[in-house]
PDB file of C-alpha atoms and ligand atoms in Angstrom:
ATOM      1  CA  MET A   1       0.000   0.000   0.000  1.00  0.00           C
ATOM      2  CA  LYS A   2       2.845   2.331   0.954  1.00  0.00           C
ATOM      3  CA  ASN A   3       4.461   1.750  -2.430  1.00  0.00           C
ATOM      4  CA  ILE A   4       1.261   2.597  -4.244  1.00  0.00           C
ATOM      5  CA  LEU A   5       0.875   5.840  -2.287  1.00  0.00           C
ATOM      6  CA  LEU A   6       4.441   6.805  -3.097  1.00  0.00           C
ATOM      7  CA  ALA A   7       3.786   6.069  -6.723  1.00  0.00           C
ATOM      8  CA  ILE A   8       0.777   8.373  -6.669  1.00  0.00           C
ATOM      9  CA  ILE A   9       2.903  11.133  -5.125  1.00  0.00           C
ATOM     10  CA  ALA A  10       5.520  10.450  -7.771  1.00  0.00           C
ATOM     11  CA  ILE A  11       2.952  10.819 -10.545  1.00  0.00           C
ATOM     12  CA  SER A  12       1.793  14.179  -9.260  1.00  0.00           C
ATOM     13  CA  ILE A  13       5.425  15.310  -9.419  1.00  0.00           C
ATOM     14  CA  PHE A  14       6.048  14.121 -12.971  1.00  0.00           C
ATOM     15  CA  GLY A  15       2.808  15.769 -14.063  1.00  0.00           C
ATOM     16  CA  CYS A  16       4.498  19.156 -14.330  1.00  0.00           C
ATOM     17  CA  LYS A  17       8.015  17.995 -15.116  1.00  0.00           C
ATOM     18  CA  ASN A  18       9.641  17.799 -18.506  1.00  0.00           C
ATOM     19  CA  ASP A  19      12.383  15.332 -19.414  1.00  0.00           C
ATOM     20  CA  THR A  20      15.565  16.450 -17.745  1.00  0.00           C
ATOM     21  CA  LYS A  21      19.055  15.192 -18.243  1.00  0.00           C
ATOM     22  CA  THR A  22      21.868  14.946 -15.708  1.00  0.00           C
ATOM     23  CA  ASN A  23      25.071  16.420 -17.175  1.00  0.00           C
ATOM     24  CA  GLY A  24      23.466  16.184 -20.579  1.00  0.00           C
ATOM     25  CA  LYS A  25      22.903  12.457 -20.144  1.00  0.00           C
ATOM     26  CA  LEU A  26      19.553  10.681 -20.269  1.00  0.00           C
ATOM     27  CA  ASN A  27      18.484   9.081 -16.995  1.00  0.00           C
ATOM     28  CA  VAL A  28      17.374   5.579 -17.809  1.00  0.00           C
ATOM     29  CA  VAL A  29      15.850   3.235 -15.241  1.00  0.00           C
ATOM     30  CA  THR A  30      15.723  -0.495 -15.962  1.00  0.00           C
ATOM     31  CA  THR A  31      14.290  -3.468 -14.089  1.00  0.00           C
ATOM     32  CA  THR A  32      16.146  -6.788 -14.572  1.00  0.00           C
ATOM     33  CA  THR A  33      19.919  -7.163 -14.777  1.00  0.00           C
ATOM     34  CA  MET A  34      19.615  -8.437 -18.378  1.00  0.00           C
ATOM     35  CA  ILE A  35      17.940  -5.220 -19.480  1.00  0.00           C
ATOM     36  CA  THR A  36      20.368  -3.092 -17.431  1.00  0.00           C
ATOM     37  CA  ASP A  37      23.319  -4.731 -19.190  1.00  0.00           C
ATOM     38  CA  LEU A  38      21.678  -4.269 -22.594  1.00  0.00           C
ATOM     39  CA  VAL A  39      20.965  -0.562 -22.100  1.00  0.00           C
ATOM     40  CA  LYS A  40      24.531   0.042 -20.855  1.00  0.00           C
ATOM     41  CA  ASN A  41      25.855  -1.579 -24.029  1.00  0.00           C
ATOM     42  CA  ILE A  42      23.643   0.502 -26.325  1.00  0.00           C
ATOM     43  CA  GLY A  43      23.713   3.779 -24.371  1.00  0.00           C
ATOM     44  CA  GLY A  44      27.433   3.722 -23.584  1.00  0.00           C
ATOM     45  CA  ASP A  45      28.719   6.911 -21.969  1.00  0.00           C
ATOM     46  CA  SER A  46      25.758   8.924 -23.203  1.00  0.00           C
ATOM     47  CA  VAL A  47      23.258   7.623 -20.649  1.00  0.00           C
ATOM     48  CA  ASN A  48      23.024   7.116 -16.886  1.00  0.00           C
ATOM     49  CA  VAL A  49      21.567   3.661 -16.329  1.00  0.00           C
ATOM     50  CA  GLN A  50      20.110   2.685 -12.975  1.00  0.00           C
ATOM     51  CA  GLY A  51      18.959  -0.900 -12.623  1.00  0.00           C
ATOM     52  CA  LEU A  52      16.372  -1.558  -9.918  1.00  0.00           C
ATOM     53  CA  MET A  53      17.126  -5.273  -9.506  1.00  0.00           C
ATOM     54  CA  GLY A  54      20.547  -6.635  -8.646  1.00  0.00           C
ATOM     55  CA  SER A  55      22.212  -9.990  -9.092  1.00  0.00           C
ATOM     56  CA  GLY A  56      20.273 -12.898  -7.603  1.00  0.00           C
ATOM     57  CA  VAL A  57      17.037 -10.912  -7.401  1.00  0.00           C
ATOM     58  CA  ASP A  58      13.822 -12.658  -8.439  1.00  0.00           C
ATOM     59  CA  PRO A  59      11.766 -10.340 -10.706  1.00  0.00           C
ATOM     60  CA  HIS A  60       8.513 -12.255 -10.128  1.00  0.00           C
ATOM     61  CA  LEU A  61       8.528 -11.301  -6.457  1.00  0.00           C
ATOM     62  CA  TYR A  62      10.280  -7.914  -6.636  1.00  0.00           C
ATOM     63  CA  LYS A  63       8.477  -4.944  -5.064  1.00  0.00           C
ATOM     64  CA  ALA A  64       9.451  -1.308  -5.618  1.00  0.00           C
ATOM     65  CA  SER A  65      11.177   0.311  -2.636  1.00  0.00           C
ATOM     66  CA  GLU A  66      10.875   3.992  -1.733  1.00  0.00           C
ATOM     67  CA  GLY A  67      14.265   4.569  -3.372  1.00  0.00           C
ATOM     68  CA  ASP A  68      13.013   2.911  -6.549  1.00  0.00           C
ATOM     69  CA  VAL A  69      10.028   5.231  -6.718  1.00  0.00           C
ATOM     70  CA  THR A  70      12.423   8.201  -6.540  1.00  0.00           C
ATOM     71  CA  LYS A  71      14.510   6.733  -9.375  1.00  0.00           C
ATOM     72  CA  LEU A  72      11.379   6.130 -11.453  1.00  0.00           C
ATOM     73  CA  THR A  73      10.255   9.693 -10.740  1.00  0.00           C
ATOM     74  CA  ASN A  74      13.520  11.131 -12.032  1.00  0.00           C
ATOM     75  CA  ALA A  75      13.793   8.850 -15.054  1.00  0.00           C
ATOM     76  CA  ASP A  76      13.670  10.119 -18.631  1.00  0.00           C
ATOM     77  CA  ILE A  77      13.029   6.587 -19.869  1.00  0.00           C
ATOM     78  CA  ILE A  78      12.000   3.357 -18.112  1.00  0.00           C
ATOM     79  CA  PHE A  79      12.660   0.001 -19.780  1.00  0.00           C
ATOM     80  CA  TYR A  80      11.253  -3.257 -18.461  1.00  0.00           C
ATOM     81  CA  ASN A  81      10.722  -6.790 -19.736  1.00  0.00           C
ATOM     82  CA  GLY A  82       6.922  -6.960 -19.637  1.00  0.00           C
ATOM     83  CA  LEU A  83       4.591  -9.951 -20.252  1.00  0.00           C
ATOM     84  CA  HIS A  84       4.068  -9.785 -16.469  1.00  0.00           C
ATOM     85  CA  LEU A  85       7.600 -10.912 -15.613  1.00  0.00           C
ATOM     86  CA  GLU A  86       7.822  -8.051 -13.114  1.00  0.00           C
ATOM     87  CA  GLY A  87       4.452  -8.989 -11.613  1.00  0.00           C
ATOM     88  CA  LYS A  88       4.531  -6.657  -8.616  1.00  0.00           C
ATOM     89  CA  LEU A  89       5.969  -3.629 -10.427  1.00  0.00           C
ATOM     90  CA  VAL A  90       3.176  -3.543 -12.970  1.00  0.00           C
ATOM     91  CA  GLU A  91       0.753  -1.850 -10.600  1.00  0.00           C
ATOM     92  CA  VAL A  92       3.285   0.925  -9.960  1.00  0.00           C
ATOM     93  CA  PHE A  93       3.867   1.332 -13.710  1.00  0.00           C
ATOM     94  CA  GLU A  94       0.162   1.352 -14.474  1.00  0.00           C
ATOM     95  CA  LYS A  95      -0.306   4.291 -12.118  1.00  0.00           C
ATOM     96  CA  MET A  96       2.384   6.185 -14.029  1.00  0.00           C
ATOM     97  CA  GLY A  97       0.788   5.464 -17.397  1.00  0.00           C
ATOM     98  CA  ASN A  98      -0.444   8.883 -18.450  1.00  0.00           C
ATOM     99  CA  THR A  99       2.591  10.967 -17.658  1.00  0.00           C
ATOM    100  CA  LYS A 100       5.466   8.647 -18.462  1.00  0.00           C
ATOM    101  CA  THR A 101       5.088   5.441 -20.393  1.00  0.00           C
ATOM    102  CA  PRO A 102       7.462   2.725 -19.229  1.00  0.00           C
ATOM    103  CA  ILE A 103       8.540   0.681 -22.221  1.00  0.00           C
ATOM    104  CA  ALA A 104       7.922  -3.071 -22.063  1.00  0.00           C
ATOM    105  CA  LEU A 105      10.529  -4.454 -24.453  1.00  0.00           C
ATOM    106  CA  ALA A 106       8.711  -7.762 -24.928  1.00  0.00           C
ATOM    107  CA  ASP A 107       5.586  -5.940 -26.157  1.00  0.00           C
ATOM    108  CA  GLY A 108       7.329  -5.298 -29.476  1.00  0.00           C
ATOM    109  CA  LEU A 109       7.901  -9.005 -30.206  1.00  0.00           C
ATOM    110  CA  ASP A 110       5.799 -10.883 -32.739  1.00  0.00           C
ATOM    111  CA  LYS A 111       3.338 -12.731 -30.500  1.00  0.00           C
ATOM    112  CA  SER A 112       2.986 -15.665 -32.895  1.00  0.00           C
ATOM    113  CA  GLY A 113       6.448 -16.936 -31.906  1.00  0.00           C
ATOM    114  CA  LEU A 114       5.903 -16.601 -28.157  1.00  0.00           C
ATOM    115  CA  ILE A 115       5.225 -19.545 -25.850  1.00  0.00           C
ATOM    116  CA  GLY A 116       1.756 -19.428 -24.348  1.00  0.00           C
ATOM    117  CA  SER A 117       1.125 -19.670 -20.615  1.00  0.00           C
ATOM    118  CA  ASP A 118      -2.061 -19.689 -18.571  1.00  0.00           C
ATOM    119  CA  TYR A 119      -0.127 -18.712 -15.490  1.00  0.00           C
ATOM    120  CA  PHE A 120       0.687 -15.107 -16.420  1.00  0.00           C
ATOM    121  CA  ALA A 121      -1.914 -12.388 -16.959  1.00  0.00           C
ATOM    122  CA  SER A 122      -0.141 -11.691 -20.262  1.00  0.00           C
ATOM    123  CA  ASN A 123      -0.969 -15.288 -21.392  1.00  0.00           C
ATOM    124  CA  TYR A 124       2.656 -15.670 -22.491  1.00  0.00           C
ATOM    125  CA  ASP A 125       5.793 -17.051 -20.909  1.00  0.00           C
ATOM    126  CA  PRO A 126       7.831 -13.871 -20.207  1.00  0.00           C
ATOM    127  CA  HIS A 127      11.351 -15.431 -20.140  1.00  0.00           C
ATOM    128  CA  VAL A 128      11.995 -14.334 -23.735  1.00  0.00           C
ATOM    129  CA  TRP A 129      15.667 -13.272 -23.271  1.00  0.00           C
ATOM    130  CA  PHE A 130      16.700 -16.926 -23.583  1.00  0.00           C
ATOM    131  CA  ASN A 131      15.998 -16.609 -27.295  1.00  0.00           C
ATOM    132  CA  ILE A 132      18.947 -14.568 -28.601  1.00  0.00           C
ATOM    133  CA  ASP A 133      16.894 -13.335 -31.592  1.00  0.00           C
ATOM    134  CA  TYR A 134      14.417 -11.750 -29.199  1.00  0.00           C
ATOM    135  CA  PHE A 135      17.239 -10.118 -27.252  1.00  0.00           C
ATOM    136  CA  LYS A 136      18.491  -8.628 -30.542  1.00  0.00           C
ATOM    137  CA  GLN A 137      15.039  -7.150 -31.064  1.00  0.00           C
ATOM    138  CA  PHE A 138      15.221  -5.693 -27.543  1.00  0.00           C
ATOM    139  CA  ALA A 139      18.515  -4.048 -28.593  1.00  0.00           C
ATOM    140  CA  GLU A 140      16.936  -2.461 -31.688  1.00  0.00           C
ATOM    141  CA  LYS A 141      14.032  -1.133 -29.635  1.00  0.00           C
ATOM    142  CA  VAL A 142      16.329   0.344 -26.957  1.00  0.00           C
ATOM    143  CA  SER A 143      18.402   1.995 -29.682  1.00  0.00           C
ATOM    144  CA  SER A 144      15.411   3.626 -31.346  1.00  0.00           C
ATOM    145  CA  VAL A 145      13.937   4.883 -28.062  1.00  0.00           C
ATOM    146  CA  LEU A 146      17.280   6.369 -26.935  1.00  0.00           C
ATOM    147  CA  ALA A 147      17.732   8.041 -30.329  1.00  0.00           C
ATOM    148  CA  GLU A 148      14.242   9.507 -30.220  1.00  0.00           C
ATOM    149  CA  LYS A 149      14.830  11.023 -26.771  1.00  0.00           C
ATOM    150  CA  ASN A 150      18.389  12.109 -27.485  1.00  0.00           C
ATOM    151  CA  PRO A 151      18.727  12.718 -31.264  1.00  0.00           C
ATOM    152  CA  GLU A 152      22.197  14.305 -31.003  1.00  0.00           C
ATOM    153  CA  ASN A 153      23.611  10.904 -29.989  1.00  0.00           C
ATOM    154  CA  LYS A 154      21.649   8.871 -32.524  1.00  0.00           C
ATOM    155  CA  ALA A 155      24.740   7.861 -34.528  1.00  0.00           C
ATOM    156  CA  THR A 156      26.493   6.657 -31.360  1.00  0.00           C
ATOM    157  CA  PHE A 157      23.507   4.560 -30.272  1.00  0.00           C
ATOM    158  CA  GLU A 158      23.243   3.029 -33.735  1.00  0.00           C
ATOM    159  CA  ALA A 159      26.952   2.201 -33.860  1.00  0.00           C
ATOM    160  CA  ASN A 160      26.807   0.675 -30.370  1.00  0.00           C
ATOM    161  CA  THR A 161      23.768  -1.399 -31.376  1.00  0.00           C
ATOM    162  CA  LYS A 162      25.471  -2.694 -34.494  1.00  0.00           C
ATOM    163  CA  ALA A 163      28.557  -3.680 -32.510  1.00  0.00           C
ATOM    164  CA  TYR A 164      26.480  -5.348 -29.786  1.00  0.00           C
ATOM    165  CA  ILE A 165      24.351  -7.288 -32.268  1.00  0.00           C
ATOM    166  CA  ALA A 166      27.546  -8.557 -33.894  1.00  0.00           C
ATOM    167  CA  LYS A 167      28.578  -9.866 -30.455  1.00  0.00           C
ATOM    168  CA  LEU A 168      25.182 -11.540 -30.054  1.00  0.00           C
ATOM    169  CA  ASP A 169      25.625 -13.213 -33.454  1.00  0.00           C
ATOM    170  CA  ALA A 170      29.025 -14.506 -32.331  1.00  0.00           C
ATOM    171  CA  LEU A 171      27.407 -15.729 -29.095  1.00  0.00           C
ATOM    172  CA  GLN A 172      24.784 -17.611 -31.096  1.00  0.00           C
ATOM    173  CA  GLU A 173      27.426 -19.390 -33.158  1.00  0.00           C
ATOM    174  CA  ASN A 174      29.425 -20.275 -30.071  1.00  0.00           C
ATOM    175  CA  ILE A 175      26.344 -21.637 -28.264  1.00  0.00           C
ATOM    176  CA  ASN A 176      25.350 -23.729 -31.293  1.00  0.00           C
ATOM    177  CA  SER A 177      28.779 -25.328 -31.445  1.00  0.00           C
ATOM    178  CA  ILE A 178      28.813 -26.161 -27.697  1.00  0.00           C
ATOM    179  CA  ILE A 179      25.295 -27.651 -27.777  1.00  0.00           C
ATOM    180  CA  GLU A 180      26.091 -29.745 -30.851  1.00  0.00           C
ATOM    181  CA  THR A 181      28.435 -31.790 -28.637  1.00  0.00           C
ATOM    182  CA  LEU A 182      25.503 -32.964 -26.475  1.00  0.00           C
ATOM    183  CA  PRO A 183      23.491 -35.842 -27.976  1.00  0.00           C
ATOM    184  CA  GLU A 184      19.791 -35.011 -28.479  1.00  0.00           C
ATOM    185  CA  GLU A 185      18.610 -37.747 -26.078  1.00  0.00           C
ATOM    186  CA  LYS A 186      20.575 -36.096 -23.258  1.00  0.00           C
ATOM    187  CA  ARG A 187      18.964 -32.716 -23.784  1.00  0.00           C
ATOM    188  CA  ILE A 188      16.626 -32.711 -20.785  1.00  0.00           C
ATOM    189  CA  LEU A 189      16.937 -29.692 -18.513  1.00  0.00           C
ATOM    190  CA  VAL A 190      15.454 -29.927 -15.007  1.00  0.00           C
ATOM    191  CA  THR A 191      15.604 -26.695 -12.992  1.00  0.00           C
ATOM    192  CA  ALA A 192      13.815 -24.993 -10.091  1.00  0.00           C
ATOM    193  CA  HIS A 193      11.318 -23.023 -12.199  1.00  0.00           C
ATOM    194  CA  ASP A 194      10.321 -22.915 -15.851  1.00  0.00           C
ATOM    195  CA  ALA A 195      12.587 -20.090 -17.016  1.00  0.00           C
ATOM    196  CA  PHE A 196      14.160 -22.043 -19.863  1.00  0.00           C
ATOM    197  CA  ASN A 197      11.285 -22.826 -22.247  1.00  0.00           C
ATOM    198  CA  TYR A 198      12.558 -20.414 -24.918  1.00  0.00           C
ATOM    199  CA  PHE A 199      16.045 -21.855 -24.490  1.00  0.00           C
ATOM    200  CA  GLY A 200      14.597 -25.354 -24.905  1.00  0.00           C
ATOM    201  CA  LYS A 201      12.666 -24.374 -28.017  1.00  0.00           C
ATOM    202  CA  ALA A 202      15.753 -22.785 -29.589  1.00  0.00           C
ATOM    203  CA  TYR A 203      18.153 -25.668 -28.861  1.00  0.00           C
ATOM    204  CA  ASN A 204      15.899 -28.764 -28.763  1.00  0.00           C
ATOM    205  CA  PHE A 205      15.903 -29.368 -25.024  1.00  0.00           C
ATOM    206  CA  GLU A 206      12.988 -30.819 -23.099  1.00  0.00           C
ATOM    207  CA  VAL A 207      12.616 -28.399 -20.187  1.00  0.00           C
ATOM    208  CA  VAL A 208      11.008 -29.256 -16.861  1.00  0.00           C
ATOM    209  CA  GLY A 209      10.689 -26.710 -14.078  1.00  0.00           C
ATOM    210  CA  LEU A 210       9.794 -27.934 -10.638  1.00  0.00           C
ATOM    211  CA  GLN A 211       7.981 -24.764  -9.677  1.00  0.00           C
ATOM    212  CA  GLY A 212       6.089 -23.922 -12.835  1.00  0.00           C
ATOM    213  CA  LEU A 213       6.603 -20.668 -14.646  1.00  0.00           C
ATOM    214  CA  SER A 214       6.744 -18.291 -11.715  1.00  0.00           C
ATOM    215  CA  THR A 215       8.464 -18.570  -8.369  1.00  0.00           C
ATOM    216  CA  ALA A 216       5.341 -17.114  -6.747  1.00  0.00           C
ATOM    217  CA  THR A 217       3.983 -20.653  -6.228  1.00  0.00           C
ATOM    218  CA  GLU A 218       5.951 -23.318  -4.349  1.00  0.00           C
ATOM    219  CA  ALA A 219       6.262 -26.860  -5.635  1.00  0.00           C
ATOM    220  CA  GLY A 220       4.191 -29.433  -3.732  1.00  0.00           C
ATOM    221  CA  VAL A 221       5.273 -32.854  -2.469  1.00  0.00           C
ATOM    222  CA  GLN A 222       3.441 -34.549  -5.348  1.00  0.00           C
ATOM    223  CA  ASP A 223       5.291 -32.451  -7.945  1.00  0.00           C
ATOM    224  CA  VAL A 224       8.606 -33.474  -6.364  1.00  0.00           C
ATOM    225  CA  GLN A 225       7.704 -37.189  -6.383  1.00  0.00           C
ATOM    226  CA  LYS A 226       6.440 -37.086  -9.981  1.00  0.00           C
ATOM    227  CA  LEU A 227       9.550 -35.330 -11.209  1.00  0.00           C
ATOM    228  CA  ALA A 228      11.824 -37.712  -9.250  1.00  0.00           C
ATOM    229  CA  ALA A 229      10.185 -40.650 -11.079  1.00  0.00           C
ATOM    230  CA  PHE A 230      10.689 -38.862 -14.409  1.00  0.00           C
ATOM    231  CA  ILE A 231      14.416 -38.295 -13.665  1.00  0.00           C
ATOM    232  CA  ILE A 232      14.891 -41.990 -12.891  1.00  0.00           C
ATOM    233  CA  GLU A 233      12.941 -43.118 -15.963  1.00  0.00           C
ATOM    234  CA  LYS A 234      14.894 -40.853 -18.312  1.00  0.00           C
ATOM    235  CA  GLN A 235      18.230 -41.583 -16.563  1.00  0.00           C
ATOM    236  CA  ILE A 236      18.964 -37.885 -16.205  1.00  0.00           C
ATOM    237  CA  LYS A 237      22.466 -37.298 -14.812  1.00  0.00           C
ATOM    238  CA  ALA A 238      22.070 -33.803 -13.397  1.00  0.00           C
ATOM    239  CA  ILE A 239      19.547 -31.201 -12.279  1.00  0.00           C
ATOM    240  CA  PHE A 240      20.203 -27.497 -11.744  1.00  0.00           C
ATOM    241  CA  VAL A 241      19.854 -24.839  -9.082  1.00  0.00           C
ATOM    242  CA  GLU A 242      19.045 -21.254 -10.141  1.00  0.00           C
ATOM    243  CA  SER A 243      20.759 -18.211  -8.674  1.00  0.00           C
ATOM    244  CA  SER A 244      17.527 -16.278  -8.122  1.00  0.00           C
ATOM    245  CA  VAL A 245      15.511 -19.162  -6.611  1.00  0.00           C
ATOM    246  CA  PRO A 246      16.167 -20.763  -3.177  1.00  0.00           C
ATOM    247  CA  LYS A 247      17.930 -24.082  -3.747  1.00  0.00           C
ATOM    248  CA  ARG A 248      15.870 -26.082  -1.241  1.00  0.00           C
ATOM    249  CA  THR A 249      13.360 -27.246  -3.875  1.00  0.00           C
ATOM    250  CA  ILE A 250      16.079 -28.749  -6.061  1.00  0.00           C
ATOM    251  CA  GLU A 251      17.723 -30.321  -3.007  1.00  0.00           C
ATOM    252  CA  ALA A 252      14.348 -31.849  -2.073  1.00  0.00           C
ATOM    253  CA  LEU A 253      14.127 -33.276  -5.580  1.00  0.00           C
ATOM    254  CA  GLN A 254      17.620 -34.750  -5.339  1.00  0.00           C
ATOM    255  CA  ALA A 255      16.676 -36.314  -1.973  1.00  0.00           C
ATOM    256  CA  ALA A 256      13.487 -37.782  -3.487  1.00  0.00           C
ATOM    257  CA  VAL A 257      15.517 -39.430  -6.273  1.00  0.00           C
ATOM    258  CA  LYS A 258      17.942 -40.806  -3.666  1.00  0.00           C
ATOM    259  CA  SER A 259      15.079 -42.179  -1.555  1.00  0.00           C
ATOM    260  CA  LYS A 260      14.055 -44.276  -4.573  1.00  0.00           C
ATOM    261  CA  GLY A 261      17.546 -45.787  -4.714  1.00  0.00           C
ATOM    262  CA  HIS A 262      18.990 -43.641  -7.526  1.00  0.00           C
ATOM    263  CA  ASP A 263      21.416 -40.746  -7.798  1.00  0.00           C
ATOM    264  CA  VAL A 264      21.186 -37.429  -9.574  1.00  0.00           C
ATOM    265  CA  GLU A 265      23.859 -34.746  -9.338  1.00  0.00           C
ATOM    266  CA  ILE A 266      23.290 -31.055  -8.857  1.00  0.00           C
ATOM    267  CA  GLY A 267      24.962 -29.918 -12.063  1.00  0.00           C
ATOM    268  CA  GLY A 268      25.600 -26.348 -10.944  1.00  0.00           C
ATOM    269  CA  THR A 269      23.838 -23.025 -10.512  1.00  0.00           C
ATOM    270  CA  LEU A 270      22.259 -21.470 -13.596  1.00  0.00           C
ATOM    271  CA  TYR A 271      21.470 -17.808 -14.038  1.00  0.00           C
ATOM    272  CA  SER A 272      17.821 -17.657 -15.021  1.00  0.00           C
ATOM    273  CA  ASP A 273      15.977 -14.472 -14.113  1.00  0.00           C
ATOM    274  CA  ALA A 274      19.054 -12.481 -13.007  1.00  0.00           C
ATOM    275  CA  LEU A 275      22.674 -12.217 -14.131  1.00  0.00           C
ATOM    276  CA  GLY A 276      25.714 -12.847 -11.926  1.00  0.00           C
ATOM    277  CA  THR A 277      27.505 -10.187  -9.892  1.00  0.00           C
ATOM    278  CA  THR A 278      28.297  -6.937 -11.711  1.00  0.00           C
ATOM    279  CA  GLY A 279      31.919  -6.862 -12.847  1.00  0.00           C
ATOM    280  CA  THR A 280      32.156 -10.636 -13.382  1.00  0.00           C
ATOM    281  CA  VAL A 281      31.814 -12.442 -16.728  1.00  0.00           C
ATOM    282  CA  GLU A 282      28.462 -13.894 -15.624  1.00  0.00           C
ATOM    283  CA  GLY A 283      27.343 -10.364 -14.785  1.00  0.00           C
ATOM    284  CA  THR A 284      26.810  -9.740 -18.507  1.00  0.00           C
ATOM    285  CA  TYR A 285      24.108 -11.245 -20.713  1.00  0.00           C
ATOM    286  CA  ILE A 286      26.670 -12.753 -23.080  1.00  0.00           C
ATOM    287  CA  GLY A 287      28.818 -14.165 -20.251  1.00  0.00           C
ATOM    288  CA  MET A 288      25.730 -15.542 -18.484  1.00  0.00           C
ATOM    289  CA  PHE A 289      24.542 -17.343 -21.611  1.00  0.00           C
ATOM    290  CA  GLU A 290      27.911 -18.981 -22.251  1.00  0.00           C
ATOM    291  CA  TYR A 291      28.299 -19.932 -18.604  1.00  0.00           C
ATOM    292  CA  ASN A 292      24.822 -21.519 -18.501  1.00  0.00           C
ATOM    293  CA  VAL A 293      25.357 -23.509 -21.686  1.00  0.00           C
ATOM    294  CA  ASN A 294      28.784 -24.761 -20.589  1.00  0.00           C
ATOM    295  CA  THR A 295      27.383 -25.730 -17.165  1.00  0.00           C
ATOM    296  CA  ILE A 296      24.393 -27.564 -18.690  1.00  0.00           C
ATOM    297  CA  VAL A 297      26.348 -29.380 -21.384  1.00  0.00           C
ATOM    298  CA  ASN A 298      29.227 -30.417 -19.074  1.00  0.00           C
ATOM    299  CA  ALA A 299      26.851 -31.795 -16.437  1.00  0.00           C
ATOM    300  CA  LEU A 300      24.543 -33.688 -18.827  1.00  0.00           C
ATOM    301  CA  LYS A 301      27.210 -35.232 -21.073  1.00  0.00           C
TER     302      LYS A 301
HETATM  303 ZN1   ZN B 401      11.118 -16.654 -13.934  1.00  0.00          ZN
END
């Protein structure tokens, strides 16, 4: 309730405020670490980027703090994922609608390619960044919005976008060559929640999340037992923890497999809904993707 009130106060402030820049730079506020990294790559030195969520933060459960509302109030542009990934921030954004339109990057994607989901109010699975082609479309959208707000730096944003998309193309090639080394029958990915459906679709993995699409619902005992039986039947070597989801559910699954007289390893920690620590390789989208694929392929081989 407090957050909503603050948001209302914030709206009454933006009502009479034009876009302002700090030291000539656009103030951009972003939600997830993936989007923060993207906007830093495209905006370069010409924008101030403030990400609301840090490493290890779960966007499904994230609520705006008082400090966040101040950042949103002072923002020239707000970028977020959308498709109800940031479930609890949406109500804050909706209140801001008339004066400042936060930009949901996933809204620009062609819906016919998206994976449907009854769980989210959007009716789509929001974890679209695990399809590199969609992330490239995010890059193009960020570039055009920055250029529109700050036309004097348009050429810089376009050059940065071109360079970043070339890196994403190189990432795609690298990922393809790593995944090719894993036989198709071993491509079964069991994780804490269903963040990897787009990844699975792109690289022919069967993906099973213990917790369903969002971390807002906990897995029940029956889900754990059913999935343990599946792991034994398919002779799956490893299952994976996620950095933004408590690991107890995956440990419970491992214990359930053991109680049936079998073994399954924990193959490592994957970055699903948040990148690694800023300043590390896994703290970038490209580094995260390579790390995840290497971890998955090495553990399942
Ligand atoms: Zn998620």
